[in-house]
Amino acid sequence: MNTFQNVLEEKVLKNIKDQEKLYVHTSHQIHSRPEIGNQEYFASDLLISLLKDAGFTVQKGIPEHETAFIARLESGKPGPKIGFLAEYDALPGLGHACGHNIIGTSSVAAAIGLSQVLDETGGEVVVLGTPAEEGGPNGSAKGTFVRHQLVQDLDVCMMAHPFGKTAETAPTLAVDPMDYAFFGKPAHAAANPENGINALDAVVQLYNGVNALRQHVTDDVRIHGIILDGGDAPNIVPEYARARFFIRAKSRSACDEITAKVNDIAEGSALMTGATVKITRIQNGVDDFKINRKFDQIFKEKVTSLGETYSDRVGGIGSTDAGNISKVVPTIHPFIKIGAEDLVPHTVAFREAAISKTGDHALITGAKALSLTGLDLLIHNEHLQAVKDEFQVPVF
């Protein structure tokens, strides 16, 4: 390693180490006041305060998301724009059982650490505060950032997700979150049922149709749903019923195809029962992740140099709106160990791990590794170009 890089790395690491107690405290504060998607006012303000204190200019008022933000610190010199993705929403009922208190804080810490060397490297550091990764109404804000052209000027984006082991970015599924609302006609279920149109029957037909469809899809497809409204009383023909389905597949094009089929089933269910149907995408569609192995390799080198043991790619395939970012900007979403290898997200055990000593260590280690990864791309143009070249290769 050349002396110039050595000096800059030491400066970045010292900044994060000096602020370690502050960052751990911030993570614990966010954990203690869990806020669901698009309601993360406390967490957003807390992270913005850290960035402002470090000299970042913060833009709020992002379209469609009051708790979103973009923070920038420019060097005034030519160079890459390095983006960090901050998530800070909690799960309904479970709180921070996916460790977003760690994600948001570590991305901010990484950005601040990297900003300390911009005078020497040039370029710009950007933090994207992206609400509602867990979804819900108007959820998956990263999709909004993409639609409004808020990320396309960045050279790269990155974040690290808590997990049971430290590992590279994993493939994810595209997902469409859909509501199917059926409208019928009420009637007395015993005295004059012939005058009613049963909206719940339409939902039941939708369920049966989806179950039949499952026989004719590829192994990557997942369709799962619940009935949100099913009527008010057994002796009243339900005039309104609603189901919500998440439709997942290995690619955006495959997901679009399956969603179209489920929509057709919903239209057919309405036709069969005499009801009408309103089909609504309740939030941004989430895209599958475009893996960038060269980018992942840089992070691996940095995090292992800090003493982390790198494991095989994590099993199981979920979804993340970081996939939307990965389709327009080279992006990584590696994992950082916060507990036992069998730790499962969206559980009470994971929530407690997110404020454990191991979780606190992961927060700081992840921030350091992310910051060093950004530094590598700022000073090694050939590494950045290799990442960009891989990004340009089509995925089939």
Short mmCIF file of C-alpha atoms in Angstrom, two decimals:
data_model
loop_
_atom_site.label_atom_id
_atom_site.label_comp_id
_atom_site.label_asym_id
_atom_site.label_seq_id
_atom_site.Cartn_x
_atom_site.Cartn_y
_atom_site.Cartn_z
CA MET A 1 0.00 0.00 0.00
CA ASN A 2 1.38 3.41 -0.88
CA THR A 3 2.05 5.95 1.84
CA PHE A 4 -0.55 8.38 0.52
CA GLN A 5 -3.33 5.80 0.83
CA ASN A 6 -2.04 4.70 4.22
CA VAL A 7 -2.22 8.21 5.61
CA LEU A 8 -5.74 8.75 4.30
CA GLU A 9 -6.99 5.43 5.64
CA GLU A 10 -5.62 6.23 9.08
CA LYS A 11 -7.39 9.59 8.98
CA VAL A 12 -10.71 7.98 8.04
CA LEU A 13 -10.43 5.27 10.69
CA LYS A 14 -9.42 7.72 13.40
CA ASN A 15 -12.45 9.89 12.73
CA ILE A 16 -14.84 6.96 13.07
CA LYS A 17 -13.06 5.63 16.16
CA ASP A 18 -13.12 9.05 17.82
CA GLN A 19 -16.90 9.24 17.28
CA GLU A 20 -17.60 5.62 18.21
CA LYS A 21 -19.53 6.35 21.41
CA LEU A 22 -21.68 8.93 19.62
CA TYR A 23 -22.54 6.52 16.82
CA VAL A 24 -23.40 3.68 19.18
CA HIS A 25 -25.56 6.03 21.23
CA THR A 26 -27.31 7.22 18.06
CA SER A 27 -28.03 3.63 17.01
CA HIS A 28 -29.46 2.83 20.43
CA GLN A 29 -31.61 5.95 20.43
CA ILE A 30 -33.13 5.02 17.08
CA HIS A 31 -33.64 1.46 18.33
CA SER A 32 -35.44 2.68 21.45
CA ARG A 33 -37.90 4.81 19.44
CA PRO A 34 -38.93 2.58 16.51
CA GLU A 35 -40.84 4.33 13.74
CA ILE A 36 -42.49 2.58 10.80
CA GLY A 37 -42.01 3.59 7.18
CA ASN A 38 -42.52 7.26 6.28
CA GLN A 39 -42.98 8.11 9.96
CA GLU A 40 -39.29 8.09 10.92
CA TYR A 41 -39.18 11.73 12.03
CA PHE A 42 -37.00 11.16 15.10
CA ALA A 43 -34.49 8.91 13.33
CA SER A 44 -34.28 11.14 10.29
CA ASP A 45 -33.71 14.27 12.36
CA LEU A 46 -31.07 12.52 14.46
CA LEU A 47 -29.06 11.40 11.44
CA ILE A 48 -29.45 14.77 9.72
CA SER A 49 -28.09 16.47 12.85
CA LEU A 50 -24.94 14.33 12.72
CA LEU A 51 -24.41 15.18 9.07
CA LYS A 52 -24.97 18.90 9.53
CA ASP A 53 -22.53 18.97 12.42
CA ALA A 54 -19.98 17.39 10.07
CA GLY A 55 -20.47 20.11 7.48
CA PHE A 56 -22.86 18.39 5.09
CA THR A 57 -25.53 20.35 3.25
CA VAL A 58 -28.88 18.60 3.73
CA GLN A 59 -31.83 18.70 1.37
CA LYS A 60 -35.22 17.70 2.74
CA GLY A 61 -38.59 17.85 1.03
CA ILE A 62 -37.86 14.85 -1.17
CA PRO A 63 -40.96 14.15 -3.28
CA GLU A 64 -43.48 11.79 -1.65
CA HIS A 65 -41.44 11.18 1.55
CA GLU A 66 -41.31 13.71 4.38
CA THR A 67 -38.67 11.76 6.28
CA ALA A 68 -36.30 11.36 3.32
CA PHE A 69 -33.19 13.47 2.79
CA ILE A 70 -30.08 13.93 0.67
CA ALA A 71 -26.89 15.11 2.38
CA ARG A 72 -23.86 16.26 0.38
CA LEU A 73 -20.33 17.36 1.11
CA GLU A 74 -18.37 18.54 -1.93
CA SER A 75 -14.63 18.97 -2.11
CA GLY A 76 -14.75 21.62 -4.82
CA LYS A 77 -12.37 19.44 -6.82
CA PRO A 78 -13.07 16.93 -9.60
CA GLY A 79 -13.66 13.36 -8.52
CA PRO A 80 -16.22 10.60 -8.09
CA LYS A 81 -19.50 10.98 -6.22
CA ILE A 82 -19.67 8.27 -3.57
CA GLY A 83 -23.15 7.47 -2.25
CA PHE A 84 -24.19 5.82 1.02
CA LEU A 85 -27.70 4.45 1.58
CA ALA A 86 -29.25 5.09 4.99
CA GLU A 87 -32.28 3.12 6.16
CA TYR A 88 -33.92 3.80 9.52
CA ASP A 89 -37.49 2.47 9.52
CA ALA A 90 -38.72 -0.21 11.91
CA LEU A 91 -41.15 -3.10 11.54
CA PRO A 92 -44.74 -2.73 12.77
CA GLY A 93 -44.99 -4.37 16.19
CA LEU A 94 -41.46 -5.80 16.20
CA GLY A 95 -39.48 -2.57 16.15
CA HIS A 96 -35.91 -2.68 14.81
CA ALA A 97 -35.92 -6.40 14.12
CA CYS A 98 -34.06 -5.86 10.85
CA GLY A 99 -31.33 -3.67 12.32
CA HIS A 100 -32.04 -0.49 10.41
CA ASN A 101 -30.83 1.46 13.44
CA ILE A 102 -27.40 0.04 12.54
CA ILE A 103 -27.77 0.61 8.79
CA GLY A 104 -28.67 4.28 9.01
CA THR A 105 -26.02 5.09 11.59
CA SER A 106 -23.22 3.12 9.92
CA SER A 107 -23.86 4.72 6.53
CA VAL A 108 -23.79 8.19 8.09
CA ALA A 109 -20.63 7.36 10.06
CA ALA A 110 -18.97 6.02 6.90
CA ALA A 111 -19.87 9.13 4.96
CA ILE A 112 -18.55 11.45 7.66
CA GLY A 113 -15.36 9.44 7.94
CA LEU A 114 -14.78 9.58 4.19
CA SER A 115 -15.53 13.29 4.07
CA GLN A 116 -12.43 13.95 6.19
CA VAL A 117 -10.13 13.24 3.24
CA LEU A 118 -11.98 15.00 0.42
CA ASP A 119 -9.50 17.87 0.40
CA GLU A 120 -6.82 15.38 -0.57
CA THR A 121 -8.86 13.14 -2.90
CA GLY A 122 -11.41 15.46 -4.51
CA GLY A 123 -14.89 14.23 -5.30
CA GLU A 124 -18.08 14.30 -3.26
CA VAL A 125 -19.75 12.25 -0.53
CA VAL A 126 -23.53 11.83 -0.60
CA VAL A 127 -25.90 10.22 1.89
CA LEU A 128 -29.36 9.20 0.71
CA GLY A 129 -31.83 8.99 3.58
CA THR A 130 -34.34 6.47 2.25
CA PRO A 131 -37.45 5.75 4.34
CA ALA A 132 -39.77 2.76 4.38
CA GLU A 133 -37.48 0.00 3.13
CA GLU A 134 -39.82 -2.44 4.86
CA GLY A 135 -42.64 -1.26 2.62
CA GLY A 136 -46.18 -0.33 3.59
CA PRO A 137 -48.27 2.43 2.01
CA ASN A 138 -46.04 4.49 -0.29
CA GLY A 139 -43.12 2.41 0.88
CA SER A 140 -39.76 1.52 -0.65
CA ALA A 141 -38.53 5.09 -1.05
CA LYS A 142 -35.46 4.12 -3.04
CA GLY A 143 -37.81 3.50 -5.94
CA THR A 144 -38.98 7.09 -5.60
CA PHE A 145 -35.38 8.34 -5.60
CA VAL A 146 -34.84 6.51 -8.88
CA ARG A 147 -38.09 7.74 -10.48
CA HIS A 148 -37.25 11.34 -9.61
CA GLN A 149 -33.69 11.07 -10.97
CA LEU A 150 -32.11 11.70 -7.56
CA VAL A 151 -29.37 9.07 -7.73
CA GLN A 152 -28.31 8.88 -11.36
CA ASP A 153 -25.51 11.41 -10.93
CA LEU A 154 -23.72 9.20 -8.38
CA ASP A 155 -20.81 6.98 -9.39
CA VAL A 156 -21.56 4.26 -6.84
CA CYS A 157 -23.80 3.52 -3.86
CA MET A 158 -23.31 1.24 -0.87
CA MET A 159 -24.63 0.08 2.48
CA ALA A 160 -24.07 -2.85 4.85
CA HIS A 161 -26.94 -4.89 6.29
CA PRO A 162 -26.84 -6.62 9.69
CA PHE A 163 -27.03 -10.42 9.59
CA GLY A 164 -25.76 -13.59 11.27
CA LYS A 165 -22.53 -13.51 9.29
CA THR A 166 -20.40 -11.16 7.23
CA ALA A 167 -20.90 -11.94 3.55
CA GLU A 168 -21.15 -10.48 0.06
CA THR A 169 -24.23 -8.99 -1.58
CA ALA A 170 -26.88 -11.66 -2.20
CA PRO A 171 -29.36 -11.95 -5.07
CA THR A 172 -32.82 -10.61 -4.28
CA LEU A 173 -36.29 -10.96 -5.77
CA ALA A 174 -38.30 -8.26 -7.48
CA VAL A 175 -41.64 -7.70 -5.77
CA ASP A 176 -44.94 -6.02 -6.55
CA PRO A 177 -47.07 -5.19 -3.46
CA MET A 178 -50.67 -5.21 -4.70
CA ASP A 179 -54.10 -4.51 -3.21
CA TYR A 180 -57.22 -6.07 -4.73
CA ALA A 181 -60.40 -4.35 -3.53
CA PHE A 182 -63.74 -5.83 -4.59
CA PHE A 183 -67.05 -3.98 -4.52
CA GLY A 184 -70.36 -5.81 -4.41
CA LYS A 185 -73.87 -5.11 -3.17
CA PRO A 186 -75.16 -5.65 0.39
CA ALA A 187 -78.27 -7.66 1.15
CA HIS A 188 -79.73 -9.69 4.01
CA ALA A 189 -77.92 -12.99 3.81
CA ALA A 190 -81.06 -14.98 4.80
CA ALA A 191 -84.06 -12.86 3.75
CA ASN A 192 -82.97 -11.74 0.24
CA PRO A 193 -79.49 -13.01 -0.64
CA GLU A 194 -80.44 -13.07 -4.32
CA ASN A 195 -80.26 -9.27 -4.32
CA GLY A 196 -76.68 -9.17 -3.06
CA ILE A 197 -73.29 -9.34 -4.75
CA ASN A 198 -70.73 -10.95 -2.47
CA ALA A 199 -67.38 -9.15 -2.58
CA LEU A 200 -65.84 -11.71 -0.23
CA ASP A 201 -66.66 -14.48 -2.69
CA ALA A 202 -64.59 -12.56 -5.23
CA VAL A 203 -61.62 -12.51 -2.83
CA VAL A 204 -62.04 -16.26 -2.25
CA GLN A 205 -62.04 -16.84 -6.01
CA LEU A 206 -58.89 -14.71 -6.25
CA TYR A 207 -57.21 -16.90 -3.64
CA ASN A 208 -58.26 -20.07 -5.44
CA GLY A 209 -57.03 -18.70 -8.75
CA VAL A 210 -53.65 -17.75 -7.27
CA ASN A 211 -53.34 -21.24 -5.77
CA ALA A 212 -53.98 -22.74 -9.21
CA LEU A 213 -51.40 -20.39 -10.76
CA ARG A 214 -48.74 -21.65 -8.35
CA GLN A 215 -48.67 -24.95 -10.26
CA HIS A 216 -47.47 -23.15 -13.37
CA VAL A 217 -44.71 -20.80 -12.25
CA THR A 218 -40.95 -21.15 -12.00
CA ASP A 219 -39.25 -22.02 -8.70
CA ASP A 220 -38.22 -18.42 -8.03
CA VAL A 221 -41.79 -17.11 -7.92
CA ARG A 222 -43.39 -16.38 -4.54
CA ILE A 223 -47.00 -15.20 -4.19
CA HIS A 224 -48.27 -14.62 -0.67
CA GLY A 225 -51.18 -12.62 0.64
CA ILE A 226 -53.74 -11.88 3.33
CA ILE A 227 -57.38 -10.80 3.51
CA LEU A 228 -57.52 -7.29 4.97
CA ASP A 229 -61.32 -6.81 4.80
CA GLY A 230 -63.91 -9.56 4.55
CA GLY A 231 -67.28 -8.14 5.58
CA ASP A 232 -68.96 -6.85 8.72
CA ALA A 233 -71.39 -9.56 9.81
CA PRO A 234 -72.32 -13.09 8.71
CA ASN A 235 -75.94 -12.09 8.04
CA ILE A 236 -74.98 -9.31 5.62
CA VAL A 237 -73.75 -10.08 2.13
CA PRO A 238 -70.31 -8.37 2.11
CA GLU A 239 -70.34 -5.37 -0.19
CA TYR A 240 -66.60 -4.77 0.22
CA ALA A 241 -63.64 -7.08 0.60
CA ARG A 242 -59.93 -6.56 0.07
CA ALA A 243 -56.83 -8.74 -0.20
CA ARG A 244 -53.16 -7.78 -0.33
CA PHE A 245 -50.60 -9.88 -2.17
CA PHE A 246 -46.85 -9.64 -2.52
CA ILE A 247 -45.80 -11.05 -5.87
CA ARG A 248 -42.10 -11.90 -6.22
CA ALA A 249 -39.85 -13.24 -8.96
CA LYS A 250 -36.16 -13.34 -9.84
CA SER A 251 -36.28 -10.39 -12.23
CA ARG A 252 -38.38 -7.31 -12.87
CA SER A 253 -39.60 -8.66 -16.22
CA ALA A 254 -40.60 -11.99 -14.66
CA CYS A 255 -42.35 -10.19 -11.81
CA ASP A 256 -44.27 -8.01 -14.28
CA GLU A 257 -45.43 -11.14 -16.10
CA ILE A 258 -46.69 -12.86 -12.94
CA THR A 259 -48.35 -9.69 -11.65
CA ALA A 260 -50.24 -9.38 -14.94
CA LYS A 261 -51.52 -12.95 -14.49
CA VAL A 262 -52.65 -12.29 -10.92
CA ASN A 263 -54.38 -9.12 -12.12
CA ASP A 264 -56.20 -11.18 -14.74
CA ILE A 265 -57.30 -13.61 -12.02
CA ALA A 266 -58.67 -10.67 -10.03
CA GLU A 267 -60.59 -9.38 -13.05
CA GLY A 268 -61.95 -12.89 -13.63
CA SER A 269 -62.95 -13.20 -9.97
CA ALA A 270 -64.93 -10.00 -10.25
CA LEU A 271 -66.60 -11.23 -13.44
CA MET A 272 -67.53 -14.57 -11.87
CA THR A 273 -69.22 -12.96 -8.88
CA GLY A 274 -70.69 -9.83 -10.44
CA ALA A 275 -68.45 -7.59 -8.35
CA THR A 276 -66.11 -4.89 -9.56
CA VAL A 277 -62.43 -4.74 -8.67
CA LYS A 278 -59.94 -1.96 -8.06
CA ILE A 279 -56.30 -3.00 -8.43
CA THR A 280 -53.71 -0.81 -6.69
CA ARG A 281 -49.95 -1.02 -6.36
CA ILE A 282 -49.66 0.20 -2.77
CA GLN A 283 -46.00 1.20 -2.99
CA ASN A 284 -43.09 1.32 -5.35
CA GLY A 285 -42.36 -1.92 -7.10
CA VAL A 286 -39.07 -3.35 -5.85
CA ASP A 287 -36.47 -4.53 -8.37
CA ASP A 288 -34.12 -7.49 -8.15
CA PHE A 289 -30.51 -6.68 -7.26
CA LYS A 290 -27.87 -6.29 -9.95
CA ILE A 291 -24.80 -7.89 -8.36
CA ASN A 292 -21.41 -6.22 -8.89
CA ARG A 293 -18.68 -8.68 -7.91
CA LYS A 294 -15.75 -6.30 -8.42
CA PHE A 295 -17.38 -3.78 -6.10
CA ASP A 296 -18.13 -6.51 -3.55
CA GLN A 297 -14.52 -7.65 -3.70
CA ILE A 298 -13.26 -4.21 -2.65
CA PHE A 299 -15.57 -4.24 0.38
CA LYS A 300 -14.43 -7.78 1.22
CA GLU A 301 -10.79 -6.70 1.22
CA LYS A 302 -11.54 -3.79 3.52
CA VAL A 303 -13.77 -5.59 6.01
CA THR A 304 -11.42 -8.59 6.31
CA SER A 305 -8.50 -6.23 6.87
CA LEU A 306 -10.44 -5.02 9.91
CA GLY A 307 -10.56 -8.55 11.33
CA GLU A 308 -13.95 -9.76 10.07
CA THR A 309 -14.31 -13.33 8.81
CA TYR A 310 -15.99 -13.39 5.42
CA SER A 311 -18.50 -16.21 4.90
CA ASP A 312 -20.20 -17.72 1.90
CA ARG A 313 -23.10 -15.80 0.38
CA VAL A 314 -26.17 -15.83 2.63
CA GLY A 315 -28.94 -18.29 1.89
CA GLY A 316 -32.59 -17.48 1.31
CA ILE A 317 -33.79 -14.81 -1.05
CA GLY A 318 -35.79 -11.79 0.06
CA SER A 319 -36.29 -8.38 -1.46
CA THR A 320 -34.89 -4.88 -0.93
CA ASP A 321 -35.49 -1.59 -2.68
CA ALA A 322 -31.70 -1.20 -2.85
CA GLY A 323 -32.28 -3.34 -5.92
CA ASN A 324 -33.88 -0.32 -7.59
CA ILE A 325 -30.72 1.69 -6.98
CA SER A 326 -28.55 -1.14 -8.28
CA LYS A 327 -30.24 -0.97 -11.68
CA VAL A 328 -29.10 2.63 -12.29
CA VAL A 329 -25.89 2.96 -10.22
CA PRO A 330 -23.28 0.30 -9.29
CA THR A 331 -24.36 -0.74 -5.79
CA ILE A 332 -23.39 -3.18 -3.06
CA HIS A 333 -25.45 -4.48 -0.14
CA PRO A 334 -23.08 -6.78 1.81
CA PHE A 335 -23.86 -8.21 5.23
CA ILE A 336 -22.16 -7.63 8.57
CA LYS A 337 -22.32 -10.07 11.49
CA ILE A 338 -24.30 -9.00 14.58
CA GLY A 339 -24.94 -12.37 16.21
CA ALA A 340 -25.09 -16.14 15.82
CA GLU A 341 -25.03 -17.58 12.31
CA ASP A 342 -28.60 -18.87 12.65
CA LEU A 343 -29.90 -15.39 13.47
CA VAL A 344 -33.05 -14.68 11.44
CA PRO A 345 -34.21 -11.13 10.54
CA HIS A 346 -37.67 -9.97 11.56
CA THR A 347 -37.56 -11.77 14.90
CA VAL A 348 -37.28 -10.68 18.52
CA ALA A 349 -33.80 -12.24 18.70
CA PHE A 350 -32.63 -10.13 15.76
CA ARG A 351 -34.07 -7.01 17.37
CA GLU A 352 -32.08 -7.64 20.53
CA ALA A 353 -28.92 -8.41 18.53
CA ALA A 354 -29.22 -4.99 16.90
CA ILE A 355 -28.26 -3.33 20.21
CA SER A 356 -25.94 -6.04 21.52
CA LYS A 357 -22.20 -5.59 21.95
CA THR A 358 -21.71 -7.60 18.76
CA GLY A 359 -24.21 -5.35 17.01
CA ASP A 360 -22.42 -2.23 18.23
CA HIS A 361 -19.11 -3.65 17.02
CA ALA A 362 -20.69 -4.41 13.63
CA LEU A 363 -21.94 -0.84 13.37
CA ILE A 364 -18.43 0.57 13.75
CA THR A 365 -16.70 -2.12 11.69
CA GLY A 366 -19.26 -1.76 8.92
CA ALA A 367 -18.84 2.01 8.90
CA LYS A 368 -15.07 1.67 8.66
CA ALA A 369 -15.26 -0.90 5.86
CA LEU A 370 -17.75 1.17 3.87
CA SER A 371 -15.66 4.30 4.31
CA LEU A 372 -12.47 2.54 3.24
CA THR A 373 -14.28 1.12 0.23
CA GLY A 374 -15.32 4.63 -0.77
CA LEU A 375 -11.76 5.87 -0.28
CA ASP A 376 -10.42 3.11 -2.53
CA LEU A 377 -12.73 4.25 -5.32
CA LEU A 378 -11.82 7.90 -4.81
CA ILE A 379 -8.08 7.34 -5.23
CA HIS A 380 -7.96 4.35 -7.60
CA ASN A 381 -9.67 5.34 -10.80
CA GLU A 382 -8.86 1.94 -12.32
CA HIS A 383 -10.87 0.23 -9.56
CA LEU A 384 -13.83 2.55 -10.11
CA GLN A 385 -13.65 1.96 -13.85
CA ALA A 386 -13.63 -1.81 -13.33
CA VAL A 387 -16.78 -1.50 -11.19
CA LYS A 388 -18.43 0.63 -13.87
CA ASP A 389 -17.38 -1.73 -16.65
CA GLU A 390 -19.00 -4.67 -14.86
CA PHE A 391 -22.14 -2.60 -14.30
CA GLN A 392 -22.46 -2.09 -18.06
CA VAL A 393 -22.55 -5.83 -18.76
CA PRO A 394 -26.18 -6.87 -19.40
CA VAL A 395 -27.75 -9.46 -17.10
CA PHE A 396 -29.94 -12.05 -18.77
#
